[in-house]
Structures are given as structure tokens and as C-alpha cells.
Tab-separated table of C-alpha atoms in Angstrom:
chain	number	residue	atom	x	y	z
I	141	MET	CA	-20.179	7.903	14.744
I	142	ILE	CA	-17.330	4.902	16.088
I	143	LEU	CA	-18.152	3.571	19.610
I	144	ILE	CA	-14.062	2.298	20.610
I	145	GLY	CA	-14.364	0.164	23.379
I	146	CYS	CA	-10.055	-0.850	25.293
I	147	TRP	CA	-9.608	-3.471	27.758
I	148	ILE	CA	-6.451	-3.249	29.129
I	149	LYS	CA	-3.906	-3.941	31.718
I	150	ASN	CA	-2.387	-1.189	33.569
I	151	VAL	CA	-2.452	2.054	30.309
I	152	GLU	CA	0.027	4.576	30.976
I	153	ILE	CA	-1.752	7.617	29.082
I	154	TRP	CA	-0.245	11.444	28.992
I	155	THR	CA	-2.209	13.610	28.843
I	156	LEU	CA	-1.227	17.387	27.789
I	157	THR	CA	-2.940	20.392	30.079
I	158	VAL	CA	-1.266	23.347	31.742
I	159	GLY	CA	2.127	20.696	31.193
I	160	VAL	CA	2.436	17.225	30.813
I	161	MET	CA	0.916	15.074	33.372
I	162	LYS	CA	1.023	11.956	33.731
I	163	GLU	CA	-2.612	9.525	34.792
I	164	ARG	CA	-3.312	5.504	35.181
I	165	ALA	CA	-5.576	4.440	34.099
I	166	THR	CA	-7.478	-0.067	33.894
I	167	PHE	CA	-10.136	-0.298	31.096
I	168	PHE	CA	-12.641	-3.043	31.237
I	169	GLN	CA	-14.137	-3.256	27.378
I	170	PRO	CA	-13.121	-5.365	24.650
I	171	ASN	CA	-10.705	-4.702	21.150
I	172	SER	CA	-7.947	-3.621	23.074
I	173	LEU	CA	-5.546	-3.994	19.700
I	174	HIS	CA	-8.520	-2.706	16.910
I	175	PHE	CA	-8.855	0.400	19.475
I	176	PHE	CA	-5.299	1.278	19.666
I	177	GLN	CA	-5.213	-0.171	15.414
I	178	LEU	CA	-7.798	3.016	14.857
I	179	LEU	CA	-6.973	5.319	16.490
I	180	ASP	CA	-3.265	6.150	14.929
I	181	GLU	CA	-4.798	5.429	11.477
I	182	TYR	CA	-2.097	2.884	10.929
I	183	GLN	CA	-1.947	-0.547	12.351
I	184	GLU	CA	1.850	-0.708	12.460
I	185	ASP	CA	2.249	2.049	15.207
I	186	GLN	CA	1.481	1.661	18.865
I	187	PRO	CA	1.768	4.286	21.445
I	188	PRO	CA	4.872	5.218	22.689
I	189	TRP	CA	3.041	4.905	26.432
I	190	VAL	CA	2.010	1.321	26.066
I	191	LYS	CA	3.391	-0.870	28.934
I	192	GLU	CA	2.163	-3.879	29.924
I	193	GLU	CA	2.890	-4.780	33.817
I	194	GLN	CA	2.420	-7.881	35.577
I	195	GLU	CA	-0.164	-7.047	37.998
I	196	GLU	CA	-3.725	-8.252	38.212
I	197	VAL	CA	-6.120	-6.901	36.208
I	198	GLY	CA	-8.946	-4.567	37.146
I	199	THR	CA	-6.858	-2.768	39.897
I	200	SER	CA	-4.862	0.139	39.445
I	201	GLN	CA	-1.167	0.702	41.109
I	202	GLU	CA	-3.363	2.178	44.464
I	203	GLY	CA	-5.472	-1.193	44.347
I	204	GLN	CA	-8.515	0.765	43.304
I	205	GLN	CA	-11.150	-0.498	41.475
I	206	LEU	CA	-11.283	1.822	37.870
I	207	GLN	CA	-14.407	2.053	36.570
I	208	GLY	CA	-14.825	1.454	32.742
I	209	PHE	CA	-15.550	3.736	29.696
I	210	THR	CA	-16.018	4.453	25.778
I	211	PHE	CA	-13.976	6.412	23.618
I	212	THR	CA	-16.093	8.879	20.744
I	213	LEU	CA	-13.541	8.822	17.126
I	214	VAL	CA	-15.575	11.019	14.995
I	215	SER	CA	-14.560	11.932	11.290
I	216	VAL	CA	-15.446	14.952	9.309
I	217	LYS	CA	-14.280	16.359	5.802
I	218	THR	CA	-12.796	18.990	5.756
I	219	GLU	CA	-14.087	21.484	3.645
I	220	ASP	CA	-11.501	23.270	2.189
I	221	ASP	CA	-9.407	21.663	0.298
I	222	ASP	CA	-7.094	24.877	-1.454
I	223	GLU	CA	-6.935	26.553	1.285
I	224	GLU	CA	-2.711	27.184	2.143
I	225	LYS	CA	-1.608	24.484	4.645
I	226	PRO	CA	0.749	25.678	7.770
I	227	GLN	CA	3.479	23.935	9.135
I	228	LEU	CA	3.643	21.943	11.027
I	229	HIS	CA	5.799	23.876	14.025
I	230	GLN	CA	4.047	26.545	12.815
I	231	ILE	CA	0.091	25.863	15.023
I	232	GLN	CA	0.353	26.706	18.133
I	233	ASP	CA	-1.270	24.388	21.180
I	234	ASN	CA	-4.338	25.263	20.848
I	235	ASP	CA	-4.542	23.698	17.335
I	236	PHE	CA	-4.360	20.378	19.786
I	237	LYS	CA	-7.902	20.638	22.117
I	238	GLU	CA	-8.050	18.644	24.823
I	239	THR	CA	-11.664	17.319	25.030
I	240	ARG	CA	-11.413	16.057	28.805
I	241	GLU	CA	-12.503	17.698	31.427
I	242	PRO	CA	-10.693	16.637	34.422
I	243	GLN	CA	-12.257	16.182	37.154
I	244	SER	CA	-10.196	15.853	41.358
I	245	GLY	CA	-9.887	11.050	41.824
I	246	ASP	CA	-11.951	10.726	38.775
I	247	VAL	CA	-10.209	9.138	35.724
I	248	THR	CA	-13.332	7.732	34.250
I	249	ASN	CA	-13.670	11.413	32.269
I	250	ILE	CA	-10.489	10.978	30.781
I	251	LYS	CA	-11.657	11.404	26.897
I	252	PRO	CA	-9.447	11.781	23.869
I	253	LEU	CA	-7.166	14.978	21.466
I	254	SER	CA	-8.982	16.385	18.253
I	255	CYS	CA	-8.046	17.457	15.419
I	256	SER	CA	-8.536	21.408	15.281
I	257	VAL	CA	-9.647	20.671	11.062
I	258	CYS	CA	-10.968	17.130	10.814
I	259	LYS	CA	-12.101	16.692	14.439
I	260	ILE	CA	-10.099	13.429	14.083
I	261	CYS	CA	-9.776	12.117	18.234
I	262	PHE	CA	-6.218	10.992	19.545
I	263	SER	CA	-6.276	9.798	23.013
I	264	TRP	CA	-1.988	10.364	23.055
I	265	ARG	CA	-0.258	13.478	21.789
I	266	GLN	CA	2.774	11.685	19.514
I	267	GLY	CA	-0.804	10.833	17.437
I	268	LEU	CA	-1.892	13.653	17.141
I	269	CYS	CA	1.287	14.998	15.880
I	270	ARG	CA	1.521	12.886	13.431
I	271	HIS	CA	-2.295	13.146	12.209
I	272	MET	CA	-0.900	16.591	11.752
I	273	ARG	CA	1.149	16.566	8.823
I	274	THR	CA	-1.041	15.062	6.857
I	275	GLN	CA	-3.008	18.355	7.037
I	276	THR	CA	0.232	20.450	6.593
I	277	GLY	CA	1.815	18.304	4.501
I	278	GLU	CA	5.196	18.294	6.194
I	279	LYS	CA	7.594	15.766	5.459
I	280	PRO	CA	10.584	15.865	8.666
I	281	PHE	CA	11.877	12.129	7.099
I	282	SER	CA	14.518	12.435	4.627
I	283	CYS	CA	16.427	9.630	2.585
I	284	SER	CA	19.346	10.566	2.490
I	285	VAL	CA	19.936	8.188	-0.274
I	286	CYS	CA	17.486	9.497	-3.154
I	287	HIS	CA	16.140	12.856	-0.162
I	288	LYS	CA	12.972	11.735	-0.242
I	289	SER	CA	11.030	13.147	2.269
I	290	PHE	CA	8.170	11.526	4.351
I	291	SER	CA	5.383	11.580	7.245
I	292	ARG	CA	6.360	9.603	8.989
I	293	LYS	CA	9.833	7.424	10.398
I	294	SER	CA	8.620	4.315	10.513
I	295	THR	CA	7.252	4.840	6.177
I	296	LEU	CA	11.023	5.735	6.163
I	297	GLN	CA	11.982	2.875	7.615
I	298	ARG	CA	10.612	0.960	4.696
I	299	HIS	CA	11.481	2.846	1.767
I	300	MET	CA	14.955	2.149	2.991
I	301	ARG	CA	14.855	-1.384	1.806
I	302	SER	CA	14.391	0.230	-1.935
I	303	HIS	CA	18.055	0.218	-1.432
I	304	THR	CA	19.260	-1.931	1.007
I	305	GLY	CA	17.848	-4.946	-0.654
I	306	GLU	CA	15.658	-6.298	2.849
I	307	LYS	CA	13.414	-9.445	2.177
I	308	PRO	CA	12.415	-9.509	6.469
I	309	PHE	CA	9.113	-10.458	5.434
I	310	SER	CA	9.314	-14.591	3.723
I	311	CYS	CA	6.446	-16.576	2.477
I	312	SER	CA	6.559	-19.570	4.343
I	313	VAL	CA	5.336	-22.223	1.119
I	314	CYS	CA	8.345	-21.430	-0.808
I	315	ASP	CA	9.947	-19.160	1.392
I	316	LYS	CA	9.797	-16.005	-1.324
I	317	SER	CA	11.326	-12.909	0.168
I	318	PHE	CA	9.447	-9.429	-0.286
I	319	GLY	CA	10.809	-5.827	1.332
I	320	TYR	CA	6.642	-5.564	2.592
I	321	LYS	CA	4.346	-6.908	4.815
I	322	SER	CA	2.027	-6.133	2.633
I	323	LYS	CA	3.379	-7.520	-0.753
I	324	LEU	CA	3.685	-10.897	0.801
I	325	GLN	CA	0.211	-10.812	2.253
I	326	LEU	CA	-0.614	-9.944	-2.195
I	327	HIS	CA	1.243	-12.933	-3.346
I	328	MET	CA	-0.182	-15.866	-0.424
I	329	ARG	CA	-2.941	-14.983	-2.748
I	330	SER	CA	-0.876	-17.368	-5.328
I	331	HIS	CA	-0.647	-19.942	-3.371
I	332	THR	CA	-4.271	-19.715	-2.210
I	333	GLY	CA	-6.233	-19.198	-5.156
I	334	GLU	CA	-8.167	-16.213	-3.268
I	335	LYS	CA	-8.768	-14.336	-5.895
I	336	PRO	CA	-10.971	-11.076	-3.757
I	337	PHE	CA	-12.022	-8.083	-6.123
I	338	SER	CA	-14.513	-9.375	-8.955
I	339	CYS	CA	-15.723	-7.231	-12.146
I	340	SER	CA	-19.107	-5.954	-11.956
I	341	VAL	CA	-19.350	-6.714	-16.167
I	342	CYS	CA	-18.008	-9.998	-17.014
I	343	SER	CA	-17.442	-11.593	-13.064
I	344	LYS	CA	-13.719	-12.055	-13.712
I	345	SER	CA	-12.034	-12.349	-10.398
I	346	PHE	CA	-9.261	-11.227	-9.669
I	347	SER	CA	-6.295	-11.497	-6.943
I	348	GLN	CA	-4.811	-7.587	-6.286
I	349	LYS	CA	-7.250	-4.408	-6.986
I	350	GLY	CA	-5.256	-2.993	-9.358
I	351	THR	CA	-5.428	-5.394	-11.415
I	352	LEU	CA	-9.135	-5.326	-11.117
I	353	GLN	CA	-9.109	-1.260	-12.463
I	354	ARG	CA	-6.770	-2.145	-15.713
I	355	HIS	CA	-9.307	-5.166	-16.383
I	356	ILE	CA	-12.541	-2.570	-16.256
I	357	ARG	CA	-10.785	-0.122	-18.934
I	358	SER	CA	-11.474	-2.781	-21.649
I	359	HIS	CA	-15.137	-2.799	-20.802
I	360	THR	CA	-15.448	1.218	-20.446
I	361	GLY	CA	-11.894	2.387	-23.422
I	362	GLU	CA	-10.519	4.055	-20.861
I	363	LYS	CA	-6.905	5.638	-21.425
I	364	PRO	CA	-5.637	7.319	-19.405
I	365	PHE	CA	-2.670	7.086	-19.820
I	366	SER	CA	-1.148	9.499	-22.837
I	367	CYS	CA	2.233	9.205	-25.367
I	368	SER	CA	3.560	12.780	-24.997
I	369	VAL	CA	5.559	12.374	-27.875
I	370	CYS	CA	2.411	10.917	-30.647
I	371	ASP	CA	-0.445	11.736	-28.507
I	372	LYS	CA	-1.375	8.067	-28.937
I	373	SER	CA	-3.150	6.152	-26.049
I	374	PHE	CA	-3.143	3.176	-23.741
I	375	GLY	CA	-5.422	1.978	-20.205
I	376	GLN	CA	-2.544	0.822	-18.873
I	377	LYS	CA	1.182	2.613	-17.812
I	378	SER	CA	3.642	-0.679	-19.006
I	379	LYS	CA	2.388	-0.315	-22.123
I	380	LEU	CA	3.135	2.861	-22.735
I	381	GLN	CA	6.644	3.163	-21.001
I	382	ARG	CA	6.667	0.278	-23.752
I	383	HIS	CA	5.815	2.602	-26.708
I	384	MET	CA	8.332	4.703	-25.559
I	385	ARG	CA	11.200	2.833	-26.371
I	386	SER	CA	10.084	3.618	-29.878
I	387	HIS	CA	10.456	7.096	-29.815
I	388	THR	CA	13.363	6.802	-27.579
I	389	GLY	CA	15.673	4.265	-28.748
I	390	GLU	CA	16.115	2.707	-25.406
I	391	LYS	CA	16.729	-0.951	-25.789
I	392	PRO	CA	16.868	-3.116	-22.226
I	393	PHE	CA	16.745	-6.325	-23.217
I	394	SER	CA	20.703	-8.068	-23.458
I	395	CYS	CA	20.950	-12.115	-24.869
I	396	SER	CA	23.554	-13.304	-22.787
I	397	VAL	CA	24.876	-14.788	-25.541
I	398	CYS	CA	25.499	-12.513	-28.644
I	399	ASN	CA	24.854	-9.339	-26.358
I	400	LYS	CA	22.163	-8.084	-28.335
I	401	SER	CA	19.760	-6.024	-27.391
I	402	PHE	CA	16.357	-5.710	-27.906
I	403	GLY	CA	13.759	-3.114	-26.460
I	404	TYR	CA	10.824	-5.331	-25.534
I	405	LYS	CA	11.325	-8.790	-23.342
I	406	SER	CA	9.579	-11.190	-26.071
I	407	THR	CA	11.264	-9.845	-28.623
I	408	LEU	CA	14.302	-11.375	-26.680
I	409	GLN	CA	13.183	-14.188	-25.835
I	410	ASP	CA	12.522	-14.773	-29.240
I	411	HIS	CA	15.878	-14.368	-30.226
I	412	MET	CA	17.440	-16.961	-28.029
I	413	ARG	CA	15.616	-19.822	-29.567
I	414	THR	CA	17.970	-19.180	-32.623
I	415	HIS	CA	20.753	-20.195	-29.661
I	416	THR	CA	18.926	-22.887	-28.020
I	417	GLY	CA	16.805	-23.873	-31.038
I	418	ASP	CA	13.847	-24.444	-29.298
I	419	LYS	CA	10.948	-24.758	-31.650
I	420	PRO	CA	7.887	-24.306	-29.891
I	421	PHE	CA	5.368	-23.262	-32.146
I	422	SER	CA	4.115	-26.332	-34.866
I	423	CYS	CA	2.052	-26.487	-37.531
I	424	THR	CA	-1.481	-28.993	-37.409
I	425	VAL	CA	-1.455	-30.037	-41.172
I	426	CYS	CA	2.016	-30.788	-41.305
I	427	ASN	CA	3.782	-31.200	-37.974
I	428	LYS	CA	6.371	-28.729	-38.627
I	429	SER	CA	7.927	-26.633	-35.858
I	430	PHE	CA	9.252	-23.154	-35.751
I	431	GLY	CA	11.259	-20.471	-33.602
I	432	GLN	CA	8.501	-18.003	-33.891
I	433	LYS	CA	4.624	-18.016	-34.170
I	434	SER	CA	5.313	-15.613	-37.032
I	435	ASN	CA	7.425	-18.338	-39.371
I	436	LEU	CA	4.004	-20.616	-38.658
I	437	GLN	CA	1.481	-18.360	-39.592
I	438	LEU	CA	3.481	-17.658	-42.935
I	439	HIS	CA	3.846	-22.006	-42.986
I	440	MET	CA	-0.381	-21.962	-42.349
I	441	ARG	CA	-0.743	-19.870	-45.625
I	442	SER	CA	0.990	-22.854	-47.705
I	443	HIS	CA	-1.737	-25.181	-46.356
I	444	THR	CA	-4.225	-22.317	-47.320
I	445	PHE	CA	-4.026	-20.819	-50.439
I	446	ARG	CA	-2.392	-22.742	-53.264
I	447	TYR	CA	-1.838	-22.503	-56.377
I	448	GLN	CA	-4.108	-22.626	-58.552
I	449	PRO	CA	-3.307	-23.398	-62.459
I	450	LEU	CA	-5.728	-21.668	-65.359
I	451	CYS	CA	-8.047	-23.234	-67.392
């Protein structure tokens, strides 16, 4: 059970009883921002009826002093996940249980609306409607480009950046831009050196949770990504994708000089040295240099295996 209090100046609260009844209240508990973030389940959206007005804190519009109160947020696990979920338009008003019991002249009894499936509570109907889509699976917001559907308008708006190329979140250190705030936050760790995710086996640390999960497979030997052609398995999805090119013949990496194509980026990089003359691999014995590591390895045999004449 989570007890959530809030402090907000003159909050507009819309609740449903017989029709829509508008009531005004002022709360005197801390952490108002966290209150709305937790109730809405997502941090980016705030309820449309929250308005701040230039009035004295602690006084209602009528000048009456109001008492603080605490909401109780209760989360109960769904009993049957396999049950067929109704569409949102099929859900009746009685599915949106309003737990408040209004009393004349007393706004301290206001309680949030609760989901009839999982009992999570919301303080406004719009938040509950959005939550109910997670129960019904309804996705009313569709992308006009690829027709992918989403349950939330804000998620669709973020998705549209993948088509428009918009990157509104910029790094203050290197000016690199990102389409999503979460990706900017991950990128910032490359500057700060923060690595909050540690391996419980070898204590190696990583900046991203996904990188840690892939690393763990090196200890467990798990290979969840299987080739549908030859049944070869891989620990990382990217390695499976590279492997599939050996079956499809796809060569997505092209040389900008001679237009020759390659199936792997590393092969293209090796090829580019034939144009640039770069030879980064040097022999530790005679200092002779090579453009490819494989050629260096072949050369090393000339030092290791000498011709021994027969007696």
C-alpha cells in the first residue's frame, strides 16, 4: 500500500457522480509533482484540470480554510491474464468505480476513481480511461505513415519523430541530439562515466541495463536467438541479424570509392585500407606492417616456423 499526499494551489478536481461535478480544493501535503506522476503511471502527462492561480496558498476561492488529506493507492495483481479483454467502448460507467462519498460542505472526503480490474486508483477520469486501455488492449491512436497503433497520444507523438527525424533533446556537452529524452539520459552516462548496472558474477559494470543482460548470457551460455534456416543460436540479436546475411546474400555496406559491397561492416573497414594504404597491424619482431590482421598472423609464422634442413 502506498500513501500519497499532495500540496497544490487551488487544484481543479473533476469527478463523476450523476453527471460531472466540479469541486475546488486546496491540499497541504508535500510532493505534489510526485503525486500526479505516480497516479498517472507515466511521468510526462499531467492532468488537464490542474491549474495554478495567483491566490493565497491555503485558501479556497470562497476564502474557506481547508484541511489536508491523504490518498491511498492500492495495487492488486490481475487474477486471469488469459481472459478475453473487452473494448473500452464496451465498458460501462459502473466499471469506473468512484470511491468518494461526498458530504455536504466537506471536500476532505474526496477519494480517487479505481480500476475495477486491478484496483489501481486515479483522481481524474481521463487518467483512468488511459489506464483501462492497458486492460482492454485498445490502441486508438494510429500513425499516418506506418499505421502502427498506440494506446496513448503522447506515445504516438514520440513515435512520429522516427519518421520526421526530429531530435528535440540535445546534449549540453557535445551537442548531440536525440528523439527521446530517455536516450539522452543514457547518452549522458558516456560523459559522466556512470555505470549503475553491475554483474553479480564478475562485478563488471555497465551504463545500460540491456548491455548487462546481454553480458549475463556470457556466463549462463544462454542463446535465445535462433536462425530459422540452420538452427544456429546466438546470445545477441545483432549477431543473429549478421548471420542471416550469410543465407540471404545481403550486402548493405558499400565502398564509397569503388562501390564494392560487403555483408559486414568490419569487412568494409578492412577493404577501405586497400584504398587508404593504412596498415595498423605491425609485426613485433621485424616491425613490418599490414592492412589486415589475418595477414599479420600469416606473417608471424615466418618467424615462428623456420625451415629445418634434414640431417
